[in-house]
PDB file of C-alpha atoms in Angstrom:
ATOM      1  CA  UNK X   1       2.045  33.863  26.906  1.00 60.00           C
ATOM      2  CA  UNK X   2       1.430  30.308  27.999  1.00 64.00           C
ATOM      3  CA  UNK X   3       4.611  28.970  30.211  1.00 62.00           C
ATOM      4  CA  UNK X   4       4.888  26.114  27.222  1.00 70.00           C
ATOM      5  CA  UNK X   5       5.408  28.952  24.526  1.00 79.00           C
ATOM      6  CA  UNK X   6       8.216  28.147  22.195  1.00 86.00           C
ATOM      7  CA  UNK X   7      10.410  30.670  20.939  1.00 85.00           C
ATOM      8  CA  UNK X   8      12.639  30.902  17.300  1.00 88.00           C
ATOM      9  CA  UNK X   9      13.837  32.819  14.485  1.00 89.00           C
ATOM     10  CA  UNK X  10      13.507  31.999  11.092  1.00 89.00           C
ATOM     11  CA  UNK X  11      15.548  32.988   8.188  1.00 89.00           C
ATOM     12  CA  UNK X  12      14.173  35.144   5.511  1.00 90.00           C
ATOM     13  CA  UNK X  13      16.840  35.894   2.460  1.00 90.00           C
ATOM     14  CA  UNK X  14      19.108  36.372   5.762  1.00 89.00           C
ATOM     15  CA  UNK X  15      17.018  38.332   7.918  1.00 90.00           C
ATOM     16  CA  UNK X  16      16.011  36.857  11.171  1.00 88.00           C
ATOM     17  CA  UNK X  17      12.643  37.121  11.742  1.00 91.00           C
ATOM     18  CA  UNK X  18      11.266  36.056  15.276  1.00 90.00           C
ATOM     19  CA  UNK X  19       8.085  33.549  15.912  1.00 92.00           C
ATOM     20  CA  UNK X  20       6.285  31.953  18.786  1.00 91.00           C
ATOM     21  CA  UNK X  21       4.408  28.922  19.202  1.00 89.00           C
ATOM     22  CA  UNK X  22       2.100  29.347  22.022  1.00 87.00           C
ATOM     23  CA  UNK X  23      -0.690  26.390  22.204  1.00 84.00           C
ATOM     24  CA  UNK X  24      -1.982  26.558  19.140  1.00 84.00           C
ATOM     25  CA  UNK X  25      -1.350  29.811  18.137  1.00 87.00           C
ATOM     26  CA  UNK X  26       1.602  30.760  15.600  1.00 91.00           C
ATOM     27  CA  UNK X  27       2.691  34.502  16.176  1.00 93.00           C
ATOM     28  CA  UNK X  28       5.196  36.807  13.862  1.00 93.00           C
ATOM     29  CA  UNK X  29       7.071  39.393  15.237  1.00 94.00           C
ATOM     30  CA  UNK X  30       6.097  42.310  13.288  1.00 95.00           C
ATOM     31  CA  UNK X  31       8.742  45.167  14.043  1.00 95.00           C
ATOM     32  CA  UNK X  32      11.522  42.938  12.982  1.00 93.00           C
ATOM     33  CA  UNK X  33       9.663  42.590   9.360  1.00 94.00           C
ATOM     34  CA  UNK X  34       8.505  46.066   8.571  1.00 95.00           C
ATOM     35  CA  UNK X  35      12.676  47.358   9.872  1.00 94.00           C
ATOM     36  CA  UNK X  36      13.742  44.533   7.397  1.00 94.00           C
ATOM     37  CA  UNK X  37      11.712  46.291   4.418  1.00 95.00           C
ATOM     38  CA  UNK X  38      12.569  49.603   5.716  1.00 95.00           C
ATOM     39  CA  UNK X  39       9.305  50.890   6.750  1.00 95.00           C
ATOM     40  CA  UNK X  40       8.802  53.461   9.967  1.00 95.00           C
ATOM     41  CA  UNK X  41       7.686  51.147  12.363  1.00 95.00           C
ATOM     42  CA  UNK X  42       5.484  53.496  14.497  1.00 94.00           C
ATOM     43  CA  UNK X  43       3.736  54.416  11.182  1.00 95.00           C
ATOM     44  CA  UNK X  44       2.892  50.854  10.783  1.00 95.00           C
ATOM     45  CA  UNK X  45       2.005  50.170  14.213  1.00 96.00           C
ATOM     46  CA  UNK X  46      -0.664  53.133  14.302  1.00 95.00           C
ATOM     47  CA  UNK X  47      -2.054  51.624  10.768  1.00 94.00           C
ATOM     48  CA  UNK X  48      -2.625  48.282  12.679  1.00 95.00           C
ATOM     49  CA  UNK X  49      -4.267  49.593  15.453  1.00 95.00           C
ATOM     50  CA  UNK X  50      -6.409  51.845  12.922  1.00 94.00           C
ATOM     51  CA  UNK X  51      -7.497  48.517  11.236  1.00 94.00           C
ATOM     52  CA  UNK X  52     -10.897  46.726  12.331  1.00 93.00           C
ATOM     53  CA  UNK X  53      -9.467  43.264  12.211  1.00 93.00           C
ATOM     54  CA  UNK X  54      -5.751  43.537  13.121  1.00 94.00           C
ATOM     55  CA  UNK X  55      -6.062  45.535  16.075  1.00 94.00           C
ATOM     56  CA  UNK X  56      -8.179  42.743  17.589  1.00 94.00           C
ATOM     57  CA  UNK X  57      -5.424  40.171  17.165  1.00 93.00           C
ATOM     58  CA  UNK X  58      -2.338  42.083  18.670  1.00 94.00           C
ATOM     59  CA  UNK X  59      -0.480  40.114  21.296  1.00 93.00           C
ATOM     60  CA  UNK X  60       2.216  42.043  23.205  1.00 93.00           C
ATOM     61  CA  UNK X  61       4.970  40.134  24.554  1.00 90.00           C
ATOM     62  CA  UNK X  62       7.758  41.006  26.604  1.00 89.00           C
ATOM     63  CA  UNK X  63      10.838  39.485  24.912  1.00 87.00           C
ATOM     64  CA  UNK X  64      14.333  40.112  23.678  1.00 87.00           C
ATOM     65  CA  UNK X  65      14.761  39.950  20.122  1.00 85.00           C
ATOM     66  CA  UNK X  66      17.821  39.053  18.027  1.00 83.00           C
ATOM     67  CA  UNK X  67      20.073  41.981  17.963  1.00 82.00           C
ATOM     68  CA  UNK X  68      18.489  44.169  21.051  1.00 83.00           C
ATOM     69  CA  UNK X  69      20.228  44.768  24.315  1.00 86.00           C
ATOM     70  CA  UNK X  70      17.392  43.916  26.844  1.00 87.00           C
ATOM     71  CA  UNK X  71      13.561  42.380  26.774  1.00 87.00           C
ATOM     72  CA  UNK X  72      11.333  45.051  25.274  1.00 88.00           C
ATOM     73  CA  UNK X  73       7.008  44.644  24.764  1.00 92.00           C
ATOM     74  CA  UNK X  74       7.124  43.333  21.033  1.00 93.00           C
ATOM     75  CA  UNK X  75       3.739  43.280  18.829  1.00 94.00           C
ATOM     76  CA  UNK X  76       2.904  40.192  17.385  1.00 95.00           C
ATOM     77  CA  UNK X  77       0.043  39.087  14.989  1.00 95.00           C
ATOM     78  CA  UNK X  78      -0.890  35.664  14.260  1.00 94.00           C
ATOM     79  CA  UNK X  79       0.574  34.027  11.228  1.00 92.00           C
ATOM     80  CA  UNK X  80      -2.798  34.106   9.478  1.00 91.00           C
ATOM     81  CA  UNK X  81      -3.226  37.673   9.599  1.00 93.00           C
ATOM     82  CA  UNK X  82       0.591  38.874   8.346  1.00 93.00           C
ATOM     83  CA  UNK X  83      -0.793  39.042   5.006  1.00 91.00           C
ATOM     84  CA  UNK X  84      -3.162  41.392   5.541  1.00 92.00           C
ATOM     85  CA  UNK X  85      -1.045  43.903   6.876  1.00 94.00           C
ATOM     86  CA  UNK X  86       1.425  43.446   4.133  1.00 94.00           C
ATOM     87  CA  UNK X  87      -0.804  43.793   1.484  1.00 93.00           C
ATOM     88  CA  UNK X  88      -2.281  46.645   2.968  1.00 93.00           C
ATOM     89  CA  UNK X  89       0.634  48.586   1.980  1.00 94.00           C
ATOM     90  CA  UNK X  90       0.462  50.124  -1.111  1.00 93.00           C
ATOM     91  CA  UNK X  91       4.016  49.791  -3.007  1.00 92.00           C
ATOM     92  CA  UNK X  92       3.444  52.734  -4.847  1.00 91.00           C
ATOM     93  CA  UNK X  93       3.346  54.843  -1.782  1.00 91.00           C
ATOM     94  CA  UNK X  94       6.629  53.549  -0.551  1.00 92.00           C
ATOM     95  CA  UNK X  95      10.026  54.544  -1.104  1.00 93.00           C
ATOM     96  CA  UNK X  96      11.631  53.415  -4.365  1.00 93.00           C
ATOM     97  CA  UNK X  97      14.340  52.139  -2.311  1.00 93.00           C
ATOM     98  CA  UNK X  98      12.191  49.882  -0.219  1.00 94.00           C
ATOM     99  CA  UNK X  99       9.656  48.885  -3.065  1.00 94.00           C
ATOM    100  CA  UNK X 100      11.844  45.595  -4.115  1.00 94.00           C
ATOM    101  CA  UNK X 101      11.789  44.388  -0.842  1.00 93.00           C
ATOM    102  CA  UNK X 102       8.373  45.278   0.061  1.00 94.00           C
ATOM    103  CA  UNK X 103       7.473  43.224  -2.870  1.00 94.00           C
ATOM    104  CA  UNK X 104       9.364  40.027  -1.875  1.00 94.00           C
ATOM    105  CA  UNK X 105       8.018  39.965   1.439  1.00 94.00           C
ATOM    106  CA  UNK X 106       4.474  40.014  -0.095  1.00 93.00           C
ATOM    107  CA  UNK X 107       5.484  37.305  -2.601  1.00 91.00           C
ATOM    108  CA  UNK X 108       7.413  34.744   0.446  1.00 92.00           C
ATOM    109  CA  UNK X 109       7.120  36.041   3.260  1.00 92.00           C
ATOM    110  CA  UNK X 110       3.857  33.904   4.746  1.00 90.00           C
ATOM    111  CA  UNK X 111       4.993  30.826   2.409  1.00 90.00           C
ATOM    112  CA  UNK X 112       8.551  31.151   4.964  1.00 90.00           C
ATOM    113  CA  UNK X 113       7.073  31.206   8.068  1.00 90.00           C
ATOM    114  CA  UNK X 114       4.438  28.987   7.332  1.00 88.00           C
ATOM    115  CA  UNK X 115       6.707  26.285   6.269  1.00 88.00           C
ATOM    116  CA  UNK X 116       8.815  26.678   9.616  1.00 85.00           C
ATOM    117  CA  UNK X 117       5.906  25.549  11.756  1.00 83.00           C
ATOM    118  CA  UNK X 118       5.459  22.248   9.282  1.00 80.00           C
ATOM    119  CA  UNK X 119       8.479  21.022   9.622  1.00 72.00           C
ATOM    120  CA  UNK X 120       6.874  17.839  11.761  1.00 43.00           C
ATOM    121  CA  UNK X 121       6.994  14.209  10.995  1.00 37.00           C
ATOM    122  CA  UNK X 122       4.921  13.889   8.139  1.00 39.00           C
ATOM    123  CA  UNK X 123       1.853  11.243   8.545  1.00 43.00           C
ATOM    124  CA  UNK X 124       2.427   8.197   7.420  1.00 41.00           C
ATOM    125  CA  UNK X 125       1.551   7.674   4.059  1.00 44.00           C
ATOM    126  CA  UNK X 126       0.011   4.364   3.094  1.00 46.00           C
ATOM    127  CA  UNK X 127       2.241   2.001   1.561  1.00 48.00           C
ATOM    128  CA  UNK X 128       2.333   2.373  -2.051  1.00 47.00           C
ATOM    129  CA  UNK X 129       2.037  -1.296  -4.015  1.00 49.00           C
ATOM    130  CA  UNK X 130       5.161  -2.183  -6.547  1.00 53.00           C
ATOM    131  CA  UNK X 131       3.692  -2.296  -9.807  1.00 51.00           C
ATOM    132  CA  UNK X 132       6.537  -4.164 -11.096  1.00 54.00           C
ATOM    133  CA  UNK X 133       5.300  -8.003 -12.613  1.00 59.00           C
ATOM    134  CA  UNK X 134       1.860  -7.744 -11.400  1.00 64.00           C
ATOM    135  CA  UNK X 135      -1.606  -6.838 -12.623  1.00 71.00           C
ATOM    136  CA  UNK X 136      -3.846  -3.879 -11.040  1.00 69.00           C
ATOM    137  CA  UNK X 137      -7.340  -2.479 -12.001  1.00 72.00           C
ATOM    138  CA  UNK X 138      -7.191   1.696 -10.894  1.00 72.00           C
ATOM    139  CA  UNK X 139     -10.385   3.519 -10.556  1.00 72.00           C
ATOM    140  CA  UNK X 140     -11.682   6.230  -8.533  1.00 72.00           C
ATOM    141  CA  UNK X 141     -13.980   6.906  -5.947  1.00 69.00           C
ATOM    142  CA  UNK X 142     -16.919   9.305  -5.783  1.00 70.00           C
ATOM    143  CA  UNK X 143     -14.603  11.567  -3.902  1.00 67.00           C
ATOM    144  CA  UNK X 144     -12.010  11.188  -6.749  1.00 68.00           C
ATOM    145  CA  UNK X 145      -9.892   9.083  -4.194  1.00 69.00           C
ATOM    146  CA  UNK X 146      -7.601   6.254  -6.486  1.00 66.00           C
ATOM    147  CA  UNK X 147      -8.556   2.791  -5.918  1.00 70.00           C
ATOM    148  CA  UNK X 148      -6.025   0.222  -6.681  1.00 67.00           C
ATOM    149  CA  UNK X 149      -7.126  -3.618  -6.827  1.00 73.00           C
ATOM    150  CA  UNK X 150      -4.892  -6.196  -7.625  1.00 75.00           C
ATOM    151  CA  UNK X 151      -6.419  -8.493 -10.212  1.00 73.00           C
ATOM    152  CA  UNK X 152      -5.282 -12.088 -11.109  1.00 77.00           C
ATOM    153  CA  UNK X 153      -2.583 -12.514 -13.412  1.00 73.00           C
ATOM    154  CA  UNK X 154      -5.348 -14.583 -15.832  1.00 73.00           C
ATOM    155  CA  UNK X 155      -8.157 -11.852 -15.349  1.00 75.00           C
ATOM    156  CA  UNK X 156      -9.850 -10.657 -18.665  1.00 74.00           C
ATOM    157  CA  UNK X 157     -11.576  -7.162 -18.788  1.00 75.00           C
ATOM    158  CA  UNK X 158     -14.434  -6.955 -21.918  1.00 78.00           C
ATOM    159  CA  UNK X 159     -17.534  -6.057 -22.518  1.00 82.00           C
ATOM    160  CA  UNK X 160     -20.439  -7.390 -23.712  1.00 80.00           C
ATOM    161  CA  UNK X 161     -20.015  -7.750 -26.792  1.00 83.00           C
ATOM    162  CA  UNK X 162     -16.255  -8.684 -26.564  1.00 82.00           C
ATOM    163  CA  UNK X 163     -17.296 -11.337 -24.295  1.00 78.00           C
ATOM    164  CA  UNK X 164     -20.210 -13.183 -26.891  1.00 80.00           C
ATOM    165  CA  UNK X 165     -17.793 -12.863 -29.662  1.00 80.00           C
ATOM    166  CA  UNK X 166     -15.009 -14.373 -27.878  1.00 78.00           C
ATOM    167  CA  UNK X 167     -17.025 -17.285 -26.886  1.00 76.00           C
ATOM    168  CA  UNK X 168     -17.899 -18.377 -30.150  1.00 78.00           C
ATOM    169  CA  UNK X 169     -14.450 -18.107 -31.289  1.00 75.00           C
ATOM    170  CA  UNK X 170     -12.669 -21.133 -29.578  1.00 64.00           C
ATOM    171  CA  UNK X 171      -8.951 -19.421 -29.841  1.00 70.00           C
ATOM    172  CA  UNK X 172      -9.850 -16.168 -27.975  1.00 69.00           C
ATOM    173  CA  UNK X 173     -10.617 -17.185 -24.408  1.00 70.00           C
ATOM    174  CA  UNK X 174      -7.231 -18.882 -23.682  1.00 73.00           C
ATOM    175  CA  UNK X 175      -9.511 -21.557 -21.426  1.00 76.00           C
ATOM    176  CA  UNK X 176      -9.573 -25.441 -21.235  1.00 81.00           C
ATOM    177  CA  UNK X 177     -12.009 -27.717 -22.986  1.00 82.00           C
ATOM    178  CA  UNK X 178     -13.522 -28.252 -19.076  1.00 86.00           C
ATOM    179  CA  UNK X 179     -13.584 -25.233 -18.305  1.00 81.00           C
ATOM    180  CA  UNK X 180     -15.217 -23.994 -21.645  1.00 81.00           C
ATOM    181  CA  UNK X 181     -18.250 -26.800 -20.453  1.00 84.00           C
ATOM    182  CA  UNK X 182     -18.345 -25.775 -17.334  1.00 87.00           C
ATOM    183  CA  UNK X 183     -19.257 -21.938 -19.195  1.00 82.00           C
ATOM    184  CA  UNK X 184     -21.779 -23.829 -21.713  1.00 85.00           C
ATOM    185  CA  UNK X 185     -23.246 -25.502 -18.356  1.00 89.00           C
ATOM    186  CA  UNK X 186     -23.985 -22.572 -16.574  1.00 86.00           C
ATOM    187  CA  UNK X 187     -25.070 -20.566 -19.027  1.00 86.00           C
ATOM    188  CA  UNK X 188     -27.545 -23.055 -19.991  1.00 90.00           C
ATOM    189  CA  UNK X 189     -28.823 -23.049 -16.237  1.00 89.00           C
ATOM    190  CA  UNK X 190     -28.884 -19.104 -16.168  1.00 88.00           C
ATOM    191  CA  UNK X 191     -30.866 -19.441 -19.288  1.00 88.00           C
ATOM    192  CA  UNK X 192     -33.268 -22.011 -18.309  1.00 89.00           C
ATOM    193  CA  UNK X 193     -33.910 -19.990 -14.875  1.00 88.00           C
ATOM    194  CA  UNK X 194     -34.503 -16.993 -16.821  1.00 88.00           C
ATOM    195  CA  UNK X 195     -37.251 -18.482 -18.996  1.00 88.00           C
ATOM    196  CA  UNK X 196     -39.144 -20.249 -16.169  1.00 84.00           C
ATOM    197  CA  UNK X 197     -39.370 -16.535 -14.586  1.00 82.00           C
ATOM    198  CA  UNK X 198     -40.827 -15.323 -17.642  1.00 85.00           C
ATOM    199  CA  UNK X 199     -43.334 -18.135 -18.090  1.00 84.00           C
ATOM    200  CA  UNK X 200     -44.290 -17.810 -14.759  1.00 77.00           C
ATOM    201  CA  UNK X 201     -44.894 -13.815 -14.917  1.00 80.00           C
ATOM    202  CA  UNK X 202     -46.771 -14.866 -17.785  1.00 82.00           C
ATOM    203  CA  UNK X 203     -49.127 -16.997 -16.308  1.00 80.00           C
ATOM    204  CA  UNK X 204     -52.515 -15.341 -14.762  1.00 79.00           C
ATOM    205  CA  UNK X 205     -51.973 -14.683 -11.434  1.00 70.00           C
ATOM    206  CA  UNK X 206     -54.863 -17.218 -10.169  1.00 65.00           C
ATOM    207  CA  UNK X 207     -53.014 -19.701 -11.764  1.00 68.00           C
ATOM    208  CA  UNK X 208     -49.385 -19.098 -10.304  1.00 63.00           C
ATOM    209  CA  UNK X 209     -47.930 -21.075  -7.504  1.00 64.00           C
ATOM    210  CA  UNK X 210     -46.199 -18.610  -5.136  1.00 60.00           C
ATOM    211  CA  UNK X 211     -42.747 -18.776  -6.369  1.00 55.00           C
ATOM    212  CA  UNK X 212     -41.896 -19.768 -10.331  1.00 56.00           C
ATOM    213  CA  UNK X 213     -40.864 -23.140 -11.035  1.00 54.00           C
ATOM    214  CA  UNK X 214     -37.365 -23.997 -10.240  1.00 51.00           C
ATOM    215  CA  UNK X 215     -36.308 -27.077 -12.440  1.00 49.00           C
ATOM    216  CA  UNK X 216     -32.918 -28.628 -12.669  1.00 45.00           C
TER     217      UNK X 216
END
């Protein structure tokens, strides 16, 4: 154990159960947990050193635990691997009397600790815009990330189709006689280009200057 290893107990239904933080490294007590249920603890301790995976984690650490006299070696498995000694133990094979708890243990037990060690500032989350009196378009992302744009409080979403009709119907756009010219105007330009570019793909390539006419 690293001299910067933190020590604590965390309460399950009240039951203390003791953790360490050591670097990076979150590590449960397990004697504590299996007395709590009412297992044997050396029968539990020989099944985790029978086990493949969990007898490679084991960390032994000299330490006095809540309720003991005097600093004892303690086994301790990283939080990660608590669930699979608990649901290695087959309920039905247990004591009716220490089924129940057995069974809430499995259910919380990992959710508990697990929420002791993020109990941190949270990050910043970015600052969410009032929706209150103004106008947004939301999408999403190719991620599925929201995207929120503000949009200008005279903005008009249509299609196509929406769009032609409303021109031709002089009460639908909401816009100024000036404004409406200024729409005629360009349109007429984007028109005009559009048909010089098809005379001019038109035209036998011999007879084409190297860029199509551009007429005002």
């Amino acid at each position: 154990m690293t001299s910067t290893a933190t020590f604590a107990t965390v309460d399950f239904h009240g039951q203390a159960l003791t953790v360490i933080t050591d670097g990076d490294q979150h590590l449960v007590a397990m004697k504590p947990i299996s007395d709590n249920i009412g297992l044997s603890w050396s029968g539990q301790f020989e099944r985790i050193k029978r086990d493949e995976v969990l007898a490679t984690c084991v960390r032994v650490i000299r330490i006095q635990l809540p309720g003991d006299t005097q600093a004892r070696d303690n086994i301790f498995l990283p939080l990660d691997m608590l669930n699979g000694w608990l649901f290695g133990i087959d309920v039905s094979r247990c004591r009716k009397e220490t089924q129940p708890a057995l069974i809430q243990y499995k259910r919380e037990c990992y959710a508990v600790l697990a929420a002791h060690w993020q109990k941190r500032e949270p990050a910043q989350k970015a600052e969410v815009p009032s929706l209150v009196n103004r106008r947004w378009l939301v999408s999403y992302d190719h991620d599925g990330r929201e995207q929120v744009i503000p949009v200008p409080s005279d903005a008009m979403v249509m299609n196509r189709q929406q769009m032609l009709a409303n021109v031709v119907d002089p009460n639908m756009l909401g816009i100024t006689n000036e404004e409406m010219y200024q729409l005629a105007m360009g349109a007429l330009a984007n028109l005009k280009r559009r048909l010089d570019h098809q005379a001019w793909l038109a035209t036998p390539d011999g007879q084409r200057s190297r860029f199509p006419a551009c007429r005002a």
